[in-house]
Structure formats: structure tokens, C-alpha cells
Short mmCIF file of C-alpha atoms in Angstrom, two decimals:
data_model
loop_
_atom_site.label_atom_id
_atom_site.label_comp_id
_atom_site.label_asym_id
_atom_site.label_seq_id
_atom_site.Cartn_x
_atom_site.Cartn_y
_atom_site.Cartn_z
CA MET A 1 -14.17 -11.68 -33.34
CA SER A 2 -11.00 -10.01 -34.27
CA GLU A 3 -8.09 -10.79 -32.11
CA ILE A 4 -7.52 -7.49 -30.70
CA HIS A 5 -11.27 -7.65 -29.28
CA GLY A 6 -10.26 -10.79 -27.55
CA ALA A 7 -7.77 -8.99 -25.31
CA VAL A 8 -10.61 -7.04 -23.32
CA GLY A 9 -10.76 -9.51 -20.65
CA SER A 10 -7.00 -9.45 -20.03
CA TYR A 11 -7.21 -5.65 -20.25
CA VAL A 12 -9.86 -5.70 -17.55
CA VAL A 13 -7.67 -7.97 -15.15
CA ASN A 14 -4.67 -5.80 -15.82
CA ALA A 15 -2.74 -8.72 -17.54
CA LEU A 16 -1.78 -6.80 -20.66
CA GLU A 17 1.48 -4.94 -20.73
CA GLY A 18 4.00 -3.21 -23.19
CA SER A 19 2.81 -3.22 -26.64
CA GLU A 20 -0.20 -5.61 -26.04
CA LEU A 21 -1.48 -2.79 -23.62
CA SER A 22 -0.81 0.18 -25.89
CA GLU A 23 -2.22 -1.65 -28.92
CA PHE A 24 -5.38 -2.42 -26.96
CA GLU A 25 -5.98 1.12 -25.79
CA ALA A 26 -5.55 2.23 -29.32
CA HIS A 27 -8.04 -0.08 -30.18
CA LEU A 28 -10.34 0.88 -27.45
CA ALA A 29 -10.34 4.44 -28.32
CA VAL A 30 -12.29 3.39 -31.57
CA CYS A 31 -14.35 0.65 -30.46
CA GLU A 32 -17.50 1.20 -28.75
CA THR A 33 -18.27 -2.52 -28.28
CA CYS A 34 -14.88 -2.99 -26.27
CA ARG A 35 -15.59 0.07 -24.10
CA ARG A 36 -18.96 -1.27 -23.06
CA GLU A 37 -17.27 -4.60 -22.26
CA VAL A 38 -14.69 -3.01 -20.26
CA VAL A 39 -17.19 -1.35 -17.98
CA GLU A 40 -19.11 -4.49 -17.78
CA PHE A 41 -16.30 -6.86 -17.22
CA SER A 42 -14.61 -4.34 -14.54
CA GLU A 43 -17.92 -4.58 -12.67
CA THR A 44 -17.86 -8.35 -12.82
CA ALA A 45 -14.12 -8.46 -11.81
CA GLY A 46 -14.93 -6.28 -8.81
CA HIS A 47 -17.13 -8.76 -7.18
CA LEU A 48 -14.10 -11.21 -7.08
CA SER A 49 -13.02 -8.86 -4.23
CA THR A 50 -15.56 -10.40 -2.11
CA LEU A 51 -13.64 -13.65 -2.02
CA VAL A 52 -10.55 -12.10 -0.29
CA GLU A 53 -12.05 -9.45 2.09
CA THR A 54 -9.63 -8.52 4.72
CA PRO A 55 -9.86 -5.92 7.30
CA PRO A 56 -6.95 -3.41 6.96
CA PRO A 57 -4.74 -2.65 9.85
CA PRO A 58 -6.71 -0.40 12.23
CA ALA A 59 -4.02 2.37 12.12
CA LEU A 60 -4.70 2.61 8.34
CA ARG A 61 -7.93 4.43 8.66
CA ALA A 62 -6.44 7.46 10.59
CA SER A 63 -3.75 7.68 8.39
CA VAL A 64 -5.87 7.62 5.28
CA LEU A 65 -8.21 10.25 6.85
CA SER A 66 -5.21 12.57 7.61
CA ALA A 67 -3.81 11.95 4.11
CA ILE A 68 -7.05 13.33 2.51
CA LYS A 69 -6.90 16.51 4.43
CA GLU A 70 -4.12 17.55 2.18
CA VAL A 71 -5.66 16.80 -0.93
CA ARG A 72 -8.23 18.83 -2.55
CA PRO A 73 -10.86 16.82 -4.57
CA LEU A 74 -10.91 17.47 -8.16
CA PRO A 75 -13.57 19.70 -9.57
CA PRO A 76 -16.23 17.90 -11.62
CA GLU A 77 -15.30 16.94 -15.01
CA SER A 78 -15.84 19.57 -17.48
CA GLY A 79 -13.11 19.72 -20.21
CA ALA A 80 -11.50 23.07 -19.15
CA ASP A 81 -11.04 22.14 -15.67
CA VAL A 82 -8.90 19.14 -16.64
CA HIS A 83 -5.46 20.75 -16.54
CA ASP A 84 -6.25 21.98 -13.11
CA GLU A 85 -4.94 18.79 -11.66
CA PRO A 86 -4.11 19.63 -8.08
CA ALA A 87 -1.02 17.11 -8.26
CA PRO A 88 -0.20 17.44 -4.55
CA ARG A 89 2.77 19.65 -4.42
CA ARG A 90 4.86 18.58 -1.45
CA LEU A 91 6.92 20.73 0.69
CA LEU A 92 10.28 20.19 -0.08
CA THR A 93 13.45 21.65 1.87
CA THR A 94 15.88 20.54 -0.81
CA PRO A 95 18.43 23.13 -0.88
CA PRO A 96 17.87 25.50 -3.79
CA ASP A 97 21.40 24.85 -5.02
CA SER A 98 20.80 21.19 -5.35
CA PRO A 99 20.41 19.89 -8.79
CA ASP A 100 17.28 18.23 -7.75
CA ALA A 101 15.50 21.04 -6.62
CA GLU A 102 12.59 20.90 -9.21
CA PRO A 103 9.18 20.87 -7.59
CA ALA A 104 8.13 17.39 -6.43
CA VAL A 105 5.17 16.64 -7.86
CA GLU A 106 3.43 13.28 -7.26
CA VAL A 107 3.20 11.37 -10.26
CA ASP A 108 -0.25 10.07 -10.41
CA GLU A 109 -0.19 7.34 -12.98
CA LEU A 110 -3.70 6.35 -11.97
CA ALA A 111 -4.88 9.86 -12.61
CA VAL A 112 -3.11 10.21 -15.72
CA ARG A 113 -4.52 6.96 -17.16
CA ARG A 114 -7.82 7.93 -15.74
CA LEU A 115 -7.56 11.27 -17.81
CA ARG A 116 -6.54 9.62 -20.55
CA ARG A 117 -9.37 7.25 -20.46
CA SER A 118 -11.88 9.86 -20.07
CA GLN A 119 -10.54 11.86 -22.77
CA ARG A 120 -13.30 10.84 -24.95
CA TYR A 121 -15.82 12.44 -22.51
CA LEU A 122 -14.13 15.83 -22.94
CA GLY A 123 -16.00 18.59 -24.90
CA LEU A 124 -14.85 20.62 -27.42
CA ALA A 125 -14.17 23.42 -24.88
CA ALA A 126 -11.44 21.50 -23.67
CA ALA A 127 -9.46 22.27 -26.94
CA ALA A 128 -9.52 25.97 -25.73
CA ALA A 129 -7.01 25.00 -23.00
CA LEU A 130 -3.79 24.77 -24.68
CA VAL A 131 -2.51 22.29 -22.09
CA VAL A 132 -5.33 20.06 -22.30
CA ALA A 133 -5.26 20.20 -26.21
CA LEU A 134 -1.63 19.26 -25.90
CA GLY A 135 -2.49 16.69 -23.45
CA LEU A 136 -5.12 14.92 -25.61
CA GLY A 137 -3.08 14.79 -28.55
CA GLY A 138 -0.58 13.02 -26.42
CA TRP A 139 -3.01 10.68 -24.75
CA VAL A 140 -4.53 9.46 -27.83
CA VAL A 141 -1.39 8.23 -29.36
CA ASN A 142 0.50 7.80 -26.21
CA LEU A 143 2.17 4.58 -24.98
CA ARG A 144 1.75 3.63 -21.34
CA GLN A 145 5.27 3.71 -21.06
CA ASP A 146 5.40 7.54 -21.65
CA ARG A 147 2.81 8.14 -19.40
CA PRO A 148 4.78 9.71 -16.58
CA ALA A 149 6.20 12.36 -19.10
CA GLN A 150 2.74 13.67 -19.34
CA VAL A 151 2.97 15.16 -15.82
CA ALA A 152 4.69 18.38 -15.94
CA GLY A 153 7.58 19.12 -13.48
CA SER A 154 7.83 15.55 -12.34
CA THR A 155 10.20 13.86 -14.86
CA LEU A 156 12.77 12.90 -12.27
CA GLU A 157 10.29 11.10 -10.32
CA ALA A 158 8.70 9.70 -13.12
CA GLN A 159 11.91 8.27 -14.26
CA LEU A 160 12.51 6.64 -10.82
CA LEU A 161 9.03 5.15 -10.82
CA ALA A 162 9.56 3.77 -14.24
CA ALA A 163 13.17 2.57 -13.37
CA PRO A 164 13.28 -1.27 -14.01
CA ASP A 165 15.43 -1.67 -10.72
CA LEU A 166 13.08 0.61 -8.52
CA LYS A 167 13.24 -0.44 -4.94
CA VAL A 168 10.79 0.55 -2.29
CA VAL A 169 12.08 0.20 1.35
CA SER A 170 9.73 1.16 4.01
CA THR A 171 10.51 1.16 7.70
CA PRO A 172 8.39 2.45 10.81
CA MET A 173 10.33 5.43 12.74
CA ARG A 174 10.88 5.55 16.36
CA ASN A 175 8.82 8.59 16.67
CA GLY A 176 5.85 7.25 15.23
CA GLY A 177 6.20 8.31 11.53
CA ARG A 178 7.00 6.11 8.58
CA ALA A 179 10.11 6.47 6.57
CA SER A 180 10.03 5.00 2.99
CA PHE A 181 12.74 5.16 0.31
CA ARG A 182 12.27 4.70 -3.30
CA VAL A 183 15.69 3.80 -4.66
CA SER A 184 17.23 3.25 -8.14
CA GLU A 185 20.94 2.38 -8.45
CA SER A 186 20.84 2.72 -12.19
CA LEU A 187 19.64 6.19 -11.73
CA ASN A 188 21.64 6.85 -8.79
CA LYS A 189 18.62 8.52 -7.12
CA ALA A 190 16.65 7.98 -3.99
CA LEU A 191 13.46 9.60 -2.74
CA PHE A 192 12.53 9.84 0.76
CA ILE A 193 8.83 9.78 1.41
CA GLY A 194 7.93 10.37 5.17
CA GLN A 195 4.37 9.69 6.41
CA ASP A 196 3.14 11.19 9.64
CA LEU A 197 6.31 12.95 10.72
CA PRO A 198 5.72 14.43 14.20
CA ALA A 199 6.77 18.19 14.30
CA PRO A 200 10.50 18.12 15.07
CA GLY A 201 10.31 20.81 17.78
CA PRO A 202 11.38 24.42 17.66
CA GLY A 203 14.50 25.00 15.94
CA LYS A 204 14.68 21.57 14.73
CA ALA A 205 14.49 19.74 11.41
CA TYR A 206 14.61 16.08 10.39
CA GLN A 207 17.71 15.23 8.49
CA LEU A 208 18.43 12.61 6.12
CA TRP A 209 21.85 10.55 5.98
CA THR A 210 23.38 8.36 3.71
CA ILE A 211 25.59 5.82 5.38
CA ASP A 212 28.71 4.79 3.89
CA GLY A 213 30.49 2.13 5.67
CA ALA A 214 30.76 3.45 9.32
CA ALA A 215 30.36 7.21 8.33
CA ALA A 216 26.89 9.08 8.17
CA VAL A 217 27.10 11.72 5.40
CA PRO A 218 24.83 14.57 5.73
CA ASP A 219 21.94 14.93 3.40
CA ASN A 220 18.90 16.99 2.87
CA LEU A 221 16.44 18.45 5.51
CA ILE A 222 12.79 18.05 5.75
CA ASN A 223 10.06 19.61 8.00
CA GLY A 224 7.58 17.38 9.96
CA GLY A 225 4.23 16.67 8.49
CA GLN A 226 1.60 14.24 7.33
CA ARG A 227 3.45 13.43 4.00
CA GLN A 228 6.92 14.91 3.15
CA GLN A 229 9.22 14.01 0.40
CA ALA A 230 12.71 14.71 -0.37
CA TRP A 231 15.43 13.48 -2.94
CA LEU A 232 18.74 12.32 -1.46
CA SER A 233 21.56 14.38 -2.74
CA GLY A 234 24.17 11.74 -1.75
CA ASP A 235 25.60 9.00 -3.93
CA VAL A 236 22.99 6.49 -3.72
CA ARG A 237 24.97 3.87 -5.78
CA GLU A 238 27.76 3.91 -3.21
CA ALA A 239 25.72 4.24 -0.09
CA ASP A 240 25.12 1.27 2.10
CA GLY A 241 22.12 2.76 3.59
CA ALA A 242 20.04 5.81 4.48
CA ALA A 243 19.07 7.01 7.84
CA ILE A 244 16.80 9.99 9.44
CA THR A 245 17.31 11.89 12.77
CA ILE A 246 16.29 15.05 14.38
CA GLU A 247 18.66 17.72 14.12
CA PRO A 248 19.16 21.51 14.72
CA ALA A 249 17.27 23.37 12.01
CA GLY A 250 20.60 24.16 9.82
CA GLY A 251 21.41 20.51 9.81
CA SER A 252 24.41 18.97 11.45
CA GLU A 253 27.78 17.27 9.92
CA THR A 254 27.23 14.23 12.04
CA PRO A 255 24.23 13.06 13.68
CA THR A 256 23.61 14.39 17.15
CA ALA A 257 20.44 12.72 18.09
CA PRO A 258 19.50 9.19 18.04
CA ILE A 259 18.62 7.64 14.66
CA LEU A 260 15.03 7.31 14.09
CA ALA A 261 15.07 5.00 11.34
CA SER A 262 17.70 3.43 8.99
CA VAL A 263 17.54 1.09 5.94
CA SER A 264 19.94 -0.53 4.09
CA LEU A 265 20.10 0.50 0.24
CA MET B 1 -13.59 -9.13 13.65
CA ASN B 2 -14.13 -9.71 10.34
CA ILE B 3 -15.42 -6.23 8.65
CA SER B 4 -17.45 -6.97 5.56
CA ALA B 5 -18.25 -4.23 2.95
CA VAL B 6 -21.69 -4.43 4.06
CA SER B 7 -21.36 -4.49 7.65
CA PRO B 8 -21.88 -1.02 9.42
CA GLY B 9 -18.26 0.19 9.54
CA THR B 10 -15.55 -0.70 12.08
CA GLY B 11 -17.19 -0.91 15.49
CA GLY B 12 -17.14 2.10 17.68
CA GLN B 13 -15.85 4.42 14.71
CA SER B 14 -19.03 3.80 12.88
CA SER B 15 -21.50 4.86 15.64
CA ARG B 16 -21.43 8.73 14.43
CA ALA B 17 -24.63 10.30 16.05
CA GLY B 18 -27.49 11.42 13.62
CA SER B 19 -26.26 8.85 10.93
CA PRO B 20 -28.46 5.70 11.54
CA ARG B 21 -28.32 3.16 8.51
CA PRO B 22 -29.63 -0.13 7.85
CA SER B 23 -27.21 -2.99 8.77
CA THR B 24 -27.28 -5.16 5.76
CA PRO B 25 -28.78 -3.17 2.92
CA GLY B 26 -29.14 -5.16 -0.43
CA ARG B 27 -26.51 -4.66 -3.20
CA ALA B 28 -28.44 -1.96 -4.91
CA ALA B 29 -29.05 0.02 -1.76
CA GLU B 30 -25.44 -0.39 -0.75
CA ASN B 31 -24.60 1.20 -3.97
CA ASP B 32 -27.15 3.94 -3.59
CA LEU B 33 -25.73 4.77 -0.36
CA LEU B 34 -22.05 4.71 -1.48
CA ALA B 35 -23.11 6.89 -4.52
CA GLU B 36 -24.53 9.42 -1.91
CA LEU B 37 -21.40 9.18 0.06
CA VAL B 38 -19.10 9.71 -2.77
CA SER B 39 -21.13 12.84 -3.98
CA ARG B 40 -20.55 14.37 -0.64
CA ALA B 41 -17.08 13.46 -0.52
CA ALA B 42 -16.56 15.10 -3.76
CA ARG B 43 -18.15 18.16 -1.96
CA GLY B 44 -15.34 17.98 0.58
CA HIS B 45 -17.24 16.12 3.53
CA GLU B 46 -14.50 13.97 5.20
CA ASP B 47 -17.06 12.02 7.26
CA ALA B 48 -18.96 10.93 4.32
CA PHE B 49 -15.36 9.73 3.02
CA ALA B 50 -14.81 8.17 6.43
CA GLU B 51 -17.92 6.18 6.18
CA MET B 52 -17.17 5.06 2.54
CA TYR B 53 -13.88 3.85 3.95
CA ASP B 54 -15.32 1.97 6.72
CA ARG B 55 -17.97 0.28 4.24
CA THR B 56 -15.37 -0.72 1.59
CA SER B 57 -11.89 -0.93 3.10
CA SER B 58 -11.77 -4.68 3.74
CA ARG B 59 -12.89 -5.16 0.07
CA ILE B 60 -9.96 -2.74 -1.17
CA TYR B 61 -7.39 -3.98 1.19
CA GLY B 62 -8.31 -7.48 0.53
CA VAL B 63 -7.82 -7.25 -3.15
CA ILE B 64 -4.41 -5.28 -2.82
CA LEU B 65 -3.16 -7.50 -0.41
CA ARG B 66 -4.10 -10.46 -2.23
CA VAL B 67 -2.19 -9.28 -5.22
CA LEU B 68 0.83 -7.90 -3.47
CA ARG B 69 1.15 -10.58 -0.67
CA SER B 70 3.24 -8.00 1.60
CA ALA B 71 1.10 -6.25 4.33
CA ASP B 72 3.54 -3.17 4.18
CA HIS B 73 3.10 -2.64 0.45
CA ALA B 74 -0.70 -3.33 0.61
CA ALA B 75 -1.18 -0.79 3.51
CA GLU B 76 0.79 1.85 1.35
CA VAL B 77 -0.89 1.27 -1.72
CA THR B 78 -4.49 1.01 -0.06
CA GLN B 79 -3.66 4.47 1.20
CA GLU B 80 -2.60 5.81 -2.19
CA VAL B 81 -6.13 4.39 -3.49
CA TYR B 82 -8.16 5.95 -0.91
CA VAL B 83 -6.43 9.36 -1.48
CA GLU B 84 -7.05 9.00 -5.25
CA ILE B 85 -10.69 7.98 -4.65
CA TRP B 86 -10.95 11.21 -2.64
CA ARG B 87 -9.36 13.24 -5.19
CA GLN B 88 -11.41 11.64 -8.01
CA SER B 89 -14.68 11.68 -6.08
CA SER B 90 -16.27 14.10 -8.12
CA ARG B 91 -15.25 12.03 -11.37
CA TYR B 92 -17.36 9.25 -10.17
CA ALA B 93 -20.30 8.45 -12.64
CA PRO B 94 -22.77 5.68 -12.58
CA ASP B 95 -22.17 4.97 -16.25
CA LYS B 96 -18.65 3.81 -15.11
CA GLY B 97 -20.52 1.06 -13.11
CA SER B 98 -21.07 0.68 -9.30
CA VAL B 99 -19.14 2.82 -6.74
CA LEU B 100 -17.41 -0.31 -5.37
CA GLY B 101 -16.64 -1.67 -9.02
CA TRP B 102 -15.13 1.72 -9.78
CA MET B 103 -13.09 1.66 -6.58
CA THR B 104 -11.92 -1.98 -7.00
CA THR B 105 -10.87 -1.37 -10.44
CA MET B 106 -8.74 1.61 -9.13
CA ALA B 107 -7.46 -0.73 -6.52
CA HIS B 108 -6.67 -3.73 -8.39
CA ARG B 109 -4.95 -1.55 -11.17
CA ARG B 110 -2.73 0.27 -8.55
CA ALA B 111 -1.76 -3.16 -6.93
CA VAL B 112 -0.72 -4.80 -10.35
CA ASP B 113 1.16 -1.52 -11.17
CA ARG B 114 2.96 -1.92 -7.87
CA VAL B 115 3.69 -5.57 -8.36
CA ARG B 116 5.08 -4.86 -11.73
CA SER B 117 7.38 -1.88 -10.54
CA VAL B 118 8.85 -3.43 -7.56
CA SER B 119 8.92 -7.16 -8.88
CA SER B 120 12.45 -7.16 -7.59
CA ASP B 121 11.07 -6.77 -4.14
CA VAL B 122 8.71 -9.54 -4.21
CA ALA B 123 9.68 -13.11 -5.33
CA ARG B 124 7.77 -13.62 -8.30
CA ASP B 125 10.26 -15.42 -10.35
CA GLU B 126 8.64 -17.97 -12.79
CA LYS B 127 9.80 -21.14 -10.61
CA TYR B 128 8.11 -19.80 -7.59
CA ALA B 129 5.10 -18.86 -9.65
CA LEU B 130 4.86 -22.48 -11.00
CA LYS B 131 4.89 -23.97 -7.59
CA SER B 132 2.37 -21.52 -6.17
CA ALA B 133 0.19 -21.79 -9.34
CA ASP B 134 -2.24 -24.31 -7.65
CA ARG B 135 -2.01 -22.64 -4.22
CA GLU B 136 -3.02 -19.50 -5.80
CA VAL B 137 -6.39 -21.03 -6.89
CA ASP B 138 -6.75 -22.88 -3.54
CA VAL B 139 -6.03 -20.05 -1.22
CA VAL B 140 -8.77 -17.98 -2.76
CA TRP B 141 -11.27 -20.89 -2.40
CA ASP B 142 -10.53 -21.63 1.33
CA GLY B 143 -11.39 -19.82 4.52
CA VAL B 144 -13.93 -17.82 2.52
CA GLU B 145 -16.96 -16.69 4.95
CA GLN B 146 -20.35 -18.03 3.98
CA LYS B 147 -22.12 -14.98 3.10
CA LEU B 148 -24.62 -14.26 0.45
CA ASP B 149 -22.63 -12.26 -1.79
CA VAL B 150 -19.62 -14.57 -1.47
CA GLU B 151 -21.64 -17.54 -2.03
CA ARG B 152 -22.76 -16.15 -5.35
CA VAL B 153 -19.44 -15.33 -6.63
CA ARG B 154 -18.13 -18.71 -5.47
CA LYS B 155 -21.03 -20.36 -7.54
CA GLY B 156 -20.25 -18.18 -10.39
CA MET B 157 -16.50 -18.92 -10.33
CA ALA B 158 -17.83 -22.98 -9.95
CA SER B 159 -19.79 -22.53 -13.26
CA LEU B 160 -16.71 -22.02 -15.14
CA THR B 161 -14.46 -24.48 -16.78
CA ALA B 162 -11.05 -25.40 -14.95
CA ILE B 163 -9.07 -23.46 -17.36
CA GLN B 164 -11.18 -20.43 -17.23
CA ARG B 165 -11.25 -20.17 -13.44
CA GLU B 166 -7.42 -20.84 -13.39
CA ALA B 167 -6.74 -18.43 -16.07
CA LEU B 168 -9.00 -15.63 -14.42
CA THR B 169 -7.65 -16.46 -10.93
CA LEU B 170 -3.83 -16.18 -11.90
CA ALA B 171 -4.56 -13.08 -13.84
CA TYR B 172 -6.78 -11.33 -11.37
CA PHE B 173 -5.55 -12.35 -7.84
CA GLY B 174 -1.98 -13.34 -8.77
CA GLY B 175 -1.31 -10.25 -10.83
CA TYR B 176 0.21 -12.21 -13.72
CA THR B 177 0.35 -10.88 -17.14
CA GLN B 178 -1.55 -12.95 -19.77
CA SER B 179 1.76 -13.95 -21.24
CA GLN B 180 2.84 -15.15 -17.61
CA VAL B 181 -0.41 -16.98 -17.09
CA ALA B 182 -0.07 -18.77 -20.59
CA SER B 183 3.33 -20.01 -19.58
CA LEU B 184 2.09 -21.21 -15.93
CA LEU B 185 -0.63 -23.13 -17.57
CA LYS B 186 1.38 -24.25 -20.56
CA LEU B 187 -1.20 -22.83 -23.06
CA PRO B 188 -0.97 -20.66 -25.98
CA LEU B 189 -1.42 -17.11 -25.28
CA GLY B 190 -4.65 -16.88 -27.68
CA THR B 191 -6.33 -19.54 -25.54
CA VAL B 192 -5.45 -17.89 -22.27
CA LYS B 193 -6.70 -14.62 -23.38
CA THR B 194 -10.05 -16.36 -24.68
CA ARG B 195 -10.34 -18.18 -21.24
CA ILE B 196 -10.07 -15.12 -19.21
CA ARG B 197 -12.43 -13.22 -21.46
CA ASP B 198 -14.93 -16.37 -21.34
CA GLY B 199 -14.35 -16.68 -17.67
CA LEU B 200 -15.51 -12.79 -17.20
CA ILE B 201 -18.42 -13.46 -19.38
CA GLY B 202 -19.41 -16.66 -17.52
CA LEU B 203 -19.07 -14.92 -14.06
CA ARG B 204 -21.07 -11.87 -15.38
CA ASP B 205 -23.90 -14.03 -16.40
CA ALA B 206 -23.87 -16.21 -13.25
CA LEU B 207 -23.95 -13.13 -11.24
CA GLY B 208 -26.91 -11.75 -13.30
CA VAL B 209 -27.44 -8.31 -14.66
CA GLU B 210 -28.06 -6.22 -11.66
CA ALA B 211 -24.39 -5.19 -11.56
#
């Protein structure tokens, strides 16, 4: 057994990273035996989950079921459809003059990896679609580290997710929503993700703030909704924290309503 | 209340009119049912997806929680995984294994990705890891419900050598890379690689070919 074959177990339990992973994935593309073992061992590893069954928090059910309402299931796999990834586009109210106003597309590394994995099932028809053809070329030789770059329009978010100092801070909001900030100081970027944000009311909007010492610096505006995300435009590196309030639709210079959630950055 | 993957959903939520179902189907029957649900989900049936959630969420959440050890992160990742399952539902094919295997694979991968991306958030430095290495194995073995399925997996794990079991446990439940496992167990990387693979082979054989 060659040494690379031997990594199949580690691959299945996701214990490979970096060059180990990319080398094995390159091998996988050409080794039928390993592909078969991956399927078998994944099945086996899945049984381990019986040892740790834990009921999720009851509220999660409603949250999941409401989250899927916004997501269209992919069409069945047939080459030509593959570029039709409905990467969920989130409503974003970043002001158009913001440097970060590129459309926020959820980086779905899992989907990308799955796509890459399933590329061997694609028929020749796939090559007809330029996007797909480019994608395949990329996927075959692509290292895992590069994968966020495969998702068009998501480079900033991909960079954030790949940042070595990425920090995720989540907190419940007083009105029932959930605020989560993905922050990288090295990139000086923070992405706010709000879940289950109740409608802010007529003529109102959610406003983000960065907290600098005792001062609240106005930041971007967001609508209510099941899942909303927006980049903070403020200086994340200098900020001590971030907060969210409900303000008049045009935004305020200082908070005029109670803080619904705040986090330290 | 302990909701298992084969129990009929979560109490009240499961009693949807007109969908009677066996309370304890065997593994093959359970997979047939899940396969049917996943194909209905692919056609946009949210109720089928809800039933899938009820039947699988303690397995999925359990794995994610075990790897992440933070209820907050686990809930967030569990939601991401289910949204992904919904999105990918048309892509499930029996040649990828059972539905539950397909789902847990996704869940485990996402959980491990999260561990690696937020490692600064979670205390996972080596010193901590060394101290917790034994506990890691113990916790999994404690407090496990006496059920047929669980019993078979436990027996399978028990049939492995101590090193195979430890290496597999640290990698799967601990979310450690093979290099970290090697350093935790003070073994050469090549040995760990082989033990993880042998462990999976042993477990697969112990569980039989029906998977």
C-alpha cells in the first residue's frame, strides 16, 4: 500500500489539512480504490454519531425550518446545471458608495467542496458551459486553500472566512433576533449576520454601530428578516465593540433607541 | 427527553395528521424512509424536510456539539448544515451511502472546518489537548444510552486495539488533525495514519456489510 493510500482514513475523519489534504484529494481523483473506501469509511464513521446523540435546543427546529424557506433546493445534478448555484444572495443595505458594496454571497465551502468532489460525475455536457468548464479546470488542480476564490463575487467574505484571526462573536438580541459578528482584525473587516430579525417597524431600520471608547459611531443599515448580513464600514481594528439598534430609516448620528445587542471586538 | 434518530420525531411536532409511521423501523427501513423524505425535500416539500430534521437532528447536532464543545457554535453550524442538506437534497444518491451517512459526513466536515477556522475562540492549545486526551475517550464512552444501534457501535469500538480506538476517537470526536493526534499520542505520523484507517476497517467489519 502506497503511503498516500494510507491517508484515506484520516481524510474521512477530516484529519488532513494543508498539503496533506490537497495531495490526497489529487490522488483521490485518480484512485478508484480510495474513492470506494471513502464512501465505505464515511458510512462507518457516520455510525459513530450514535454514541453522542444529543437533542438540539428546541428553538433550533423553527429556526432551521424558517431558514430553508429562503433557499431554493438545487436542481438535480446534470452538468449544465452546476453553475446554477443559487448561492443565497442576501439583501444588503450597504450604501452604494461603500467600498464594500459588492453583493454579499454566502461562501459555501461545503457546496464548493462537494461540487469539486462530484466533478467526476459530470458529463461532457458540462464542458459546454464556460463557467463550469473553468470551474472544473480549477477544481481538479485546486488546493483547498484556494477554494473560496471559486465562488464569484464573494472574495471579501472568502478572505474573511479564511483569515487566520477570524473570530465569531454571537449574542441574542433583546427583540428575539440573533446577532453574530465575524471579525478579522488583520483584514480590518467585520461582517454582521442577523438571524430572525423582527420587522423594525414602519419607517425604521436596524442600524449597526461601532463602539469607540464611550462613543457610538454610526455604521450601516439593515432591514429585518430571517437572515440579513452587512459589512461594518467602520474601523474594526480600532473599535472596542459593535452594537445594533432600531433607528429611523435614514439612520441616526447617535443611538436614539435602546441597544438590542452589543459585543466587544 | 431523549430524542433518538429512530424515535418518531419530537413529541407534539411529530404528530402530523395522515403520516403514520412505524415507531422503531430497522436501519434499512429507516434509510428507505429518509431516502423518500430527502427526495420529497428535493421537490420543495418543507414538511418532508421537517420530518427529516426530527428523525436526524439529535445525531447531527450531537456530532457537531461533540466536536465544537460550544452549544452556541453547535446550533449555528447545525443550522448551516441543515440548510445545506435542504439545498443539496436533489444531489443525494444511494451510491454516496445511506442518507444518514451522507448527512453526518456533511455535519462532521462543517464542524471540523469551524473548529479550525475559529480555533482562537475555543481553547484547543496543545497543553489543554494533552490533558483532555484521556477524557476525550472517556466522555464518549460514558452515559451512552443502552440501545441496539449504540450497542453495536460500542462493541465495534471495543473490538479495536486501544491505539486504533484512541486515534479514531481523537480524530473524529476531538476534531484533531492526524499530526495533532500523533503528537497527543506521542506516535509517529505514519503509525497514526495507519491506526485511524485500521480502526475504520475494524469498525466497518464489526458493524457488518449492511451499511
